[in-house]
Each structure stands twice: as structure tokens, then as C-alpha cells.
XYZ file of N, CA and C in Angstrom:
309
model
N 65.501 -111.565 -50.004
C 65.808 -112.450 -48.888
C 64.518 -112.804 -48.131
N 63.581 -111.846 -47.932
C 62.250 -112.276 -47.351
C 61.289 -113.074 -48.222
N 61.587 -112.818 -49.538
C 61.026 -113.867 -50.243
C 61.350 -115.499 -50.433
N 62.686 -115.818 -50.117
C 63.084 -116.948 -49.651
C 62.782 -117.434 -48.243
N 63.112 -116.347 -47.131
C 62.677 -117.133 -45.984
C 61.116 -117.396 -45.813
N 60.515 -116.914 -46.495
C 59.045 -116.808 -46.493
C 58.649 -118.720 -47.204
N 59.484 -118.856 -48.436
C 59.340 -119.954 -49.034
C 59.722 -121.253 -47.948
N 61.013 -120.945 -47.595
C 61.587 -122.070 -46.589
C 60.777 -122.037 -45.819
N 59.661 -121.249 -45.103
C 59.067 -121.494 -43.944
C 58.030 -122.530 -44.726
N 57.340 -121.651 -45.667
C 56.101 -122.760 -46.352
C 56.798 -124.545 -46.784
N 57.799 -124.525 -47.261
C 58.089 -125.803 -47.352
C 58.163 -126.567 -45.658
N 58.714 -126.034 -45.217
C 59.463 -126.360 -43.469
C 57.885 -127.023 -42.943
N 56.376 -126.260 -43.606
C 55.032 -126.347 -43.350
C 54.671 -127.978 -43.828
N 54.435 -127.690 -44.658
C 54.401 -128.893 -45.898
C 55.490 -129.972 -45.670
N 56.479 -129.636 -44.852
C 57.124 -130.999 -44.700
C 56.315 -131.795 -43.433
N 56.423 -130.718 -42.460
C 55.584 -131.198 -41.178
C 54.638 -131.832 -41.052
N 53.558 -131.380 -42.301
C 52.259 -131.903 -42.831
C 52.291 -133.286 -42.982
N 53.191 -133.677 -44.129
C 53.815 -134.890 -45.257
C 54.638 -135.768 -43.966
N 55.296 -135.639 -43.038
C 55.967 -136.282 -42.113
C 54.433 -137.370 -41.276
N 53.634 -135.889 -40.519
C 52.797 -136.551 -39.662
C 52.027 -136.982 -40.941
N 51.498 -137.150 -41.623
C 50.459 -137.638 -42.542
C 50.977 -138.922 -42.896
N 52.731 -139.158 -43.195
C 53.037 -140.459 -43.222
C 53.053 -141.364 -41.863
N 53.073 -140.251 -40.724
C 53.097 -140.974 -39.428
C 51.864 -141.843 -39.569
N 50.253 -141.254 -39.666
C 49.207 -141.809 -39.376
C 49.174 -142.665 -40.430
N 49.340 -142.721 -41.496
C 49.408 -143.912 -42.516
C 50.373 -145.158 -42.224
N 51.234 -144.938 -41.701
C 52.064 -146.043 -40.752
C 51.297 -146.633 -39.367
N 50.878 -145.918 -38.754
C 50.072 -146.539 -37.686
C 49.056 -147.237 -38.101
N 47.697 -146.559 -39.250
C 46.808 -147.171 -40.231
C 47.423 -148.969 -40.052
N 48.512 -148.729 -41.335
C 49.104 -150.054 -41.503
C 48.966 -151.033 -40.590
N 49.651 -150.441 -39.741
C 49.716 -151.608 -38.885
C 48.888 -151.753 -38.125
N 47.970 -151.122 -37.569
C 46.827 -151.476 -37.340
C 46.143 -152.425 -37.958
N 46.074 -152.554 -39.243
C 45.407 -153.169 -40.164
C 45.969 -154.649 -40.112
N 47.357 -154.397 -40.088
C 47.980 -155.874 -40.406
C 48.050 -156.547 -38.960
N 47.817 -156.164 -37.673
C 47.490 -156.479 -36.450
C 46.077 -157.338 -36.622
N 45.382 -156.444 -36.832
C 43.949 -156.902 -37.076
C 43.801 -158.148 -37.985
N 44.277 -157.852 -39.067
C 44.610 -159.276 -39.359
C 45.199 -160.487 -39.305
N 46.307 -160.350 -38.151
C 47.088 -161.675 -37.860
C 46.244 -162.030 -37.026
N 45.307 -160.870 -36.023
C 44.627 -161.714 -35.130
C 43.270 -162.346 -35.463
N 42.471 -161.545 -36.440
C 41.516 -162.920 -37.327
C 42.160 -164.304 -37.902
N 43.651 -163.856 -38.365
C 43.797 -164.986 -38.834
C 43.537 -166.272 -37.360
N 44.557 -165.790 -36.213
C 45.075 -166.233 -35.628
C 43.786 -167.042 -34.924
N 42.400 -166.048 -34.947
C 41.009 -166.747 -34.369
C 40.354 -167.640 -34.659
N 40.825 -167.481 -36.379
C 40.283 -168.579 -37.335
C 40.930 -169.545 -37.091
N 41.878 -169.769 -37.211
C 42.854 -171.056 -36.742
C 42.464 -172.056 -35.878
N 42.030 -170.971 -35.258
C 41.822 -171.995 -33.807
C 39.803 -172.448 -33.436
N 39.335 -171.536 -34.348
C 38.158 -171.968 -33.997
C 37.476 -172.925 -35.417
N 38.129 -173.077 -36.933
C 37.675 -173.169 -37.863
C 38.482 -173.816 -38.499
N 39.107 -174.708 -37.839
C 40.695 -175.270 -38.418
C 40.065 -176.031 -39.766
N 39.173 -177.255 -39.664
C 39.008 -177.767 -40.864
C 38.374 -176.814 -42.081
N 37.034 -175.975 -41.767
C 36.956 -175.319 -42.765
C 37.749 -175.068 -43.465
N 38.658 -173.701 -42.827
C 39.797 -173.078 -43.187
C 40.780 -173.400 -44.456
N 41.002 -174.968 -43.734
C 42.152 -175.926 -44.433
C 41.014 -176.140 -45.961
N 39.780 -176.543 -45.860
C 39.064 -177.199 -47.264
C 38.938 -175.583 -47.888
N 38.379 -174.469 -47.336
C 38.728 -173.454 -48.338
C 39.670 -172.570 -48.838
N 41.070 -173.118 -48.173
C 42.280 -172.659 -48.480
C 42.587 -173.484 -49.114
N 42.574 -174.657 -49.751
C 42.585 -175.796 -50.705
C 41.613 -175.375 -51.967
N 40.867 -175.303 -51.428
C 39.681 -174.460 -52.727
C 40.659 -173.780 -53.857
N 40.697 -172.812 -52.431
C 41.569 -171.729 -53.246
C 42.568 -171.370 -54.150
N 43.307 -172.425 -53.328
C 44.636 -172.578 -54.064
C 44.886 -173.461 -54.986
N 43.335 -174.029 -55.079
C 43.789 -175.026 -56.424
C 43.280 -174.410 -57.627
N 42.415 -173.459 -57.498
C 41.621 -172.198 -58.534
C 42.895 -171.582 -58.775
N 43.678 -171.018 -57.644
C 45.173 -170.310 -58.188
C 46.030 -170.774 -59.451
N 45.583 -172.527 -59.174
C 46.858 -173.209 -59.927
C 45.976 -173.086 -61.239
N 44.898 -173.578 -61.419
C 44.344 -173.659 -62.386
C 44.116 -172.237 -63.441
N 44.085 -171.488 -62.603
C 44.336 -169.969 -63.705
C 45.803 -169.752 -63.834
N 46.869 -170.026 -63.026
C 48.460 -170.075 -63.644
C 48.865 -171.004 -64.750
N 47.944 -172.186 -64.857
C 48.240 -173.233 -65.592
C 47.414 -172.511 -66.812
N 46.351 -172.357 -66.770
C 45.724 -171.893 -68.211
C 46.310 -170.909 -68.559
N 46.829 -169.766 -67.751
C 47.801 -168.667 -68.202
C 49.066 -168.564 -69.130
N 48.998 -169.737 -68.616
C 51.243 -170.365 -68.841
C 50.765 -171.236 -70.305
N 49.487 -171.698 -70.290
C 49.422 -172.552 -71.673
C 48.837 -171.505 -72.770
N 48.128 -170.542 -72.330
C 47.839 -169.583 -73.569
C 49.491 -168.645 -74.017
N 49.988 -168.289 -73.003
C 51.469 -167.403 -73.027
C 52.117 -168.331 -74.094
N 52.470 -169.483 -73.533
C 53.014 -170.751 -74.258
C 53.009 -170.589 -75.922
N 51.381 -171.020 -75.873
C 50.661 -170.798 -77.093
C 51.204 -169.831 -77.932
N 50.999 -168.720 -77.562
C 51.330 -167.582 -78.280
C 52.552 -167.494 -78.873
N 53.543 -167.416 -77.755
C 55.176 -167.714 -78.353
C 54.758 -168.542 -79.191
N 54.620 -169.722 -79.303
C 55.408 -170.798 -80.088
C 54.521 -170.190 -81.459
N 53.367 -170.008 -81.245
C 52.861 -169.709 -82.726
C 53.545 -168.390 -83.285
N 54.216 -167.040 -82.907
C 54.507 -165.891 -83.245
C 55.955 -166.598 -83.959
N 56.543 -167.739 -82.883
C 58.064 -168.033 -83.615
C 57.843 -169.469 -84.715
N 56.486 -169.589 -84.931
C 57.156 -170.516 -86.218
C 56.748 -169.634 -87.072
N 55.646 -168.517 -86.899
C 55.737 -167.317 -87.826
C 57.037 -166.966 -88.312
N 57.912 -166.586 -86.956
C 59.357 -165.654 -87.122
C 60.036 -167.117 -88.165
N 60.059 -168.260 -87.958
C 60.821 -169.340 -88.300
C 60.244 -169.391 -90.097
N 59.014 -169.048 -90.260
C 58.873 -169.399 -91.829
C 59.329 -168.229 -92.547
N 59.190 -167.068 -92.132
C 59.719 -165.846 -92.663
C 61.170 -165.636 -92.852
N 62.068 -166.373 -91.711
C 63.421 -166.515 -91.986
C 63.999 -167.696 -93.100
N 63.034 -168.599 -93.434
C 63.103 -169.411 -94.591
C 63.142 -169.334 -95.515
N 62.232 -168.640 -95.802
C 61.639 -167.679 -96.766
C 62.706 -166.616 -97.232
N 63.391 -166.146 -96.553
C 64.048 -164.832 -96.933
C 65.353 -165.624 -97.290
N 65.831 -166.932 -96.918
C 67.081 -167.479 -96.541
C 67.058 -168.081 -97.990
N 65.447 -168.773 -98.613
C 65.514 -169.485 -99.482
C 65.415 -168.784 -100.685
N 64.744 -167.248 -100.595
C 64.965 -166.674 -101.750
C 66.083 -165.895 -101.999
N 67.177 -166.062 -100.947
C 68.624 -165.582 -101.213
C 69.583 -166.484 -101.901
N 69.035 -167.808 -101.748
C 69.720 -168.556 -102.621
C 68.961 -168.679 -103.867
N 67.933 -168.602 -104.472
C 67.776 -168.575 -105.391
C 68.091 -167.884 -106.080
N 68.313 -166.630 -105.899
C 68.886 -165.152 -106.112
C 70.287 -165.699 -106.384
N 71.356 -166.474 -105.689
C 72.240 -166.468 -105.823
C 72.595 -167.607 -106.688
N 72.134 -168.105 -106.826
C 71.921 -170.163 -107.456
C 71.592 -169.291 -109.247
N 70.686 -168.515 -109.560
C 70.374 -167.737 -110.499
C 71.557 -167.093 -111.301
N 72.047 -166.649 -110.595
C 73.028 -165.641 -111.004
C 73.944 -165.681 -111.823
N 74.989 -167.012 -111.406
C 75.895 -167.413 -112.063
C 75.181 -167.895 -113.814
């Protein structure tokens, strides 16, 4: 029995630990994400056009690596399935020959 309450205390430890340790990682957070609405919020107002031409930058580099992404992915399928498509021909056409043979 003292070897259990001994355990429950060490966990009861380790929870306390793991509780406040998630406390300060929650405050962290938001600290962080504070800090950043209010750069954003500085930039806005002091850097409006920049802002707008390198958030355009940006987001057109975004599109342009989703678009080359989506055309290699693309790529790939279609070439793996006319692979899958000649192999099922293949197997379809030498079943009839097999069977065309036979009789």
C-alpha cells in the first residue's frame, strides 16, 4: 500500500509539472500571436502599398508552385494509368486469344 501511495504522489507531481508547463506554453502562444496581430496591424497602417505589392508577390509564387505541383501530380497519374490501361489490354487480349484458340 505504501508503494502505491508513494506512486500516486509521484504521478499527482508530474501532473502538476505537465499542467503548469502547458500553462506557460499557452501564455507563450498567445503572446506570440498578440505580437503578431499587432505588427500586422502596424504594417497596415504605415506600409499599406508595399505590403499589398509584396503580398501579391507572394501569392502569385504560391499559385505558381500549386500549379506546377498539380501539373507534375497530373502527369504522373495519367502516365501510371495508361500503364495500368495497356496491361489490362494486354491481359484482356491474350484471354481471348486463349479462348478464340481453343475451340
Amino acid at each position: 500500500i505504501m508503494k502505491l501511495q508513494e506512486e500516486l504522489t509521484i504521478n499527482k507531481v508530474k501532473l502538476l509539472d505537465r499542467i503548469q508547463a502547458k500553462q506557460f506554453l499557452m501564455n507563450d502562444i498567445r503572446r506570440d500571436e498578440f505580437l503578431r496581430m499587432r505588427r500586422s496591424l502596424l504594417n497596415e497602417k504605415f506600409f499599406p502599398r508595399n505590403r499589398r505589392a509584396v503580398l501579391m508577390e507572394r501569392f502569385s509564387g504560391w499559385i505558381r508552385y500549386f500549379l506546377w505541383n498539380r501539373g507534375h501530380k497530373e502527369a504522373f497519374e495519367l502516365k501510371y494509368e495508361l500503364i495500368k490501361r495497356q496491361l489490362d489490354i494486354d491481359r484482356q487480349f491474350k484471354e481471348q486469344l486463349k479462348s478464340s484458340q481453343s475451340p
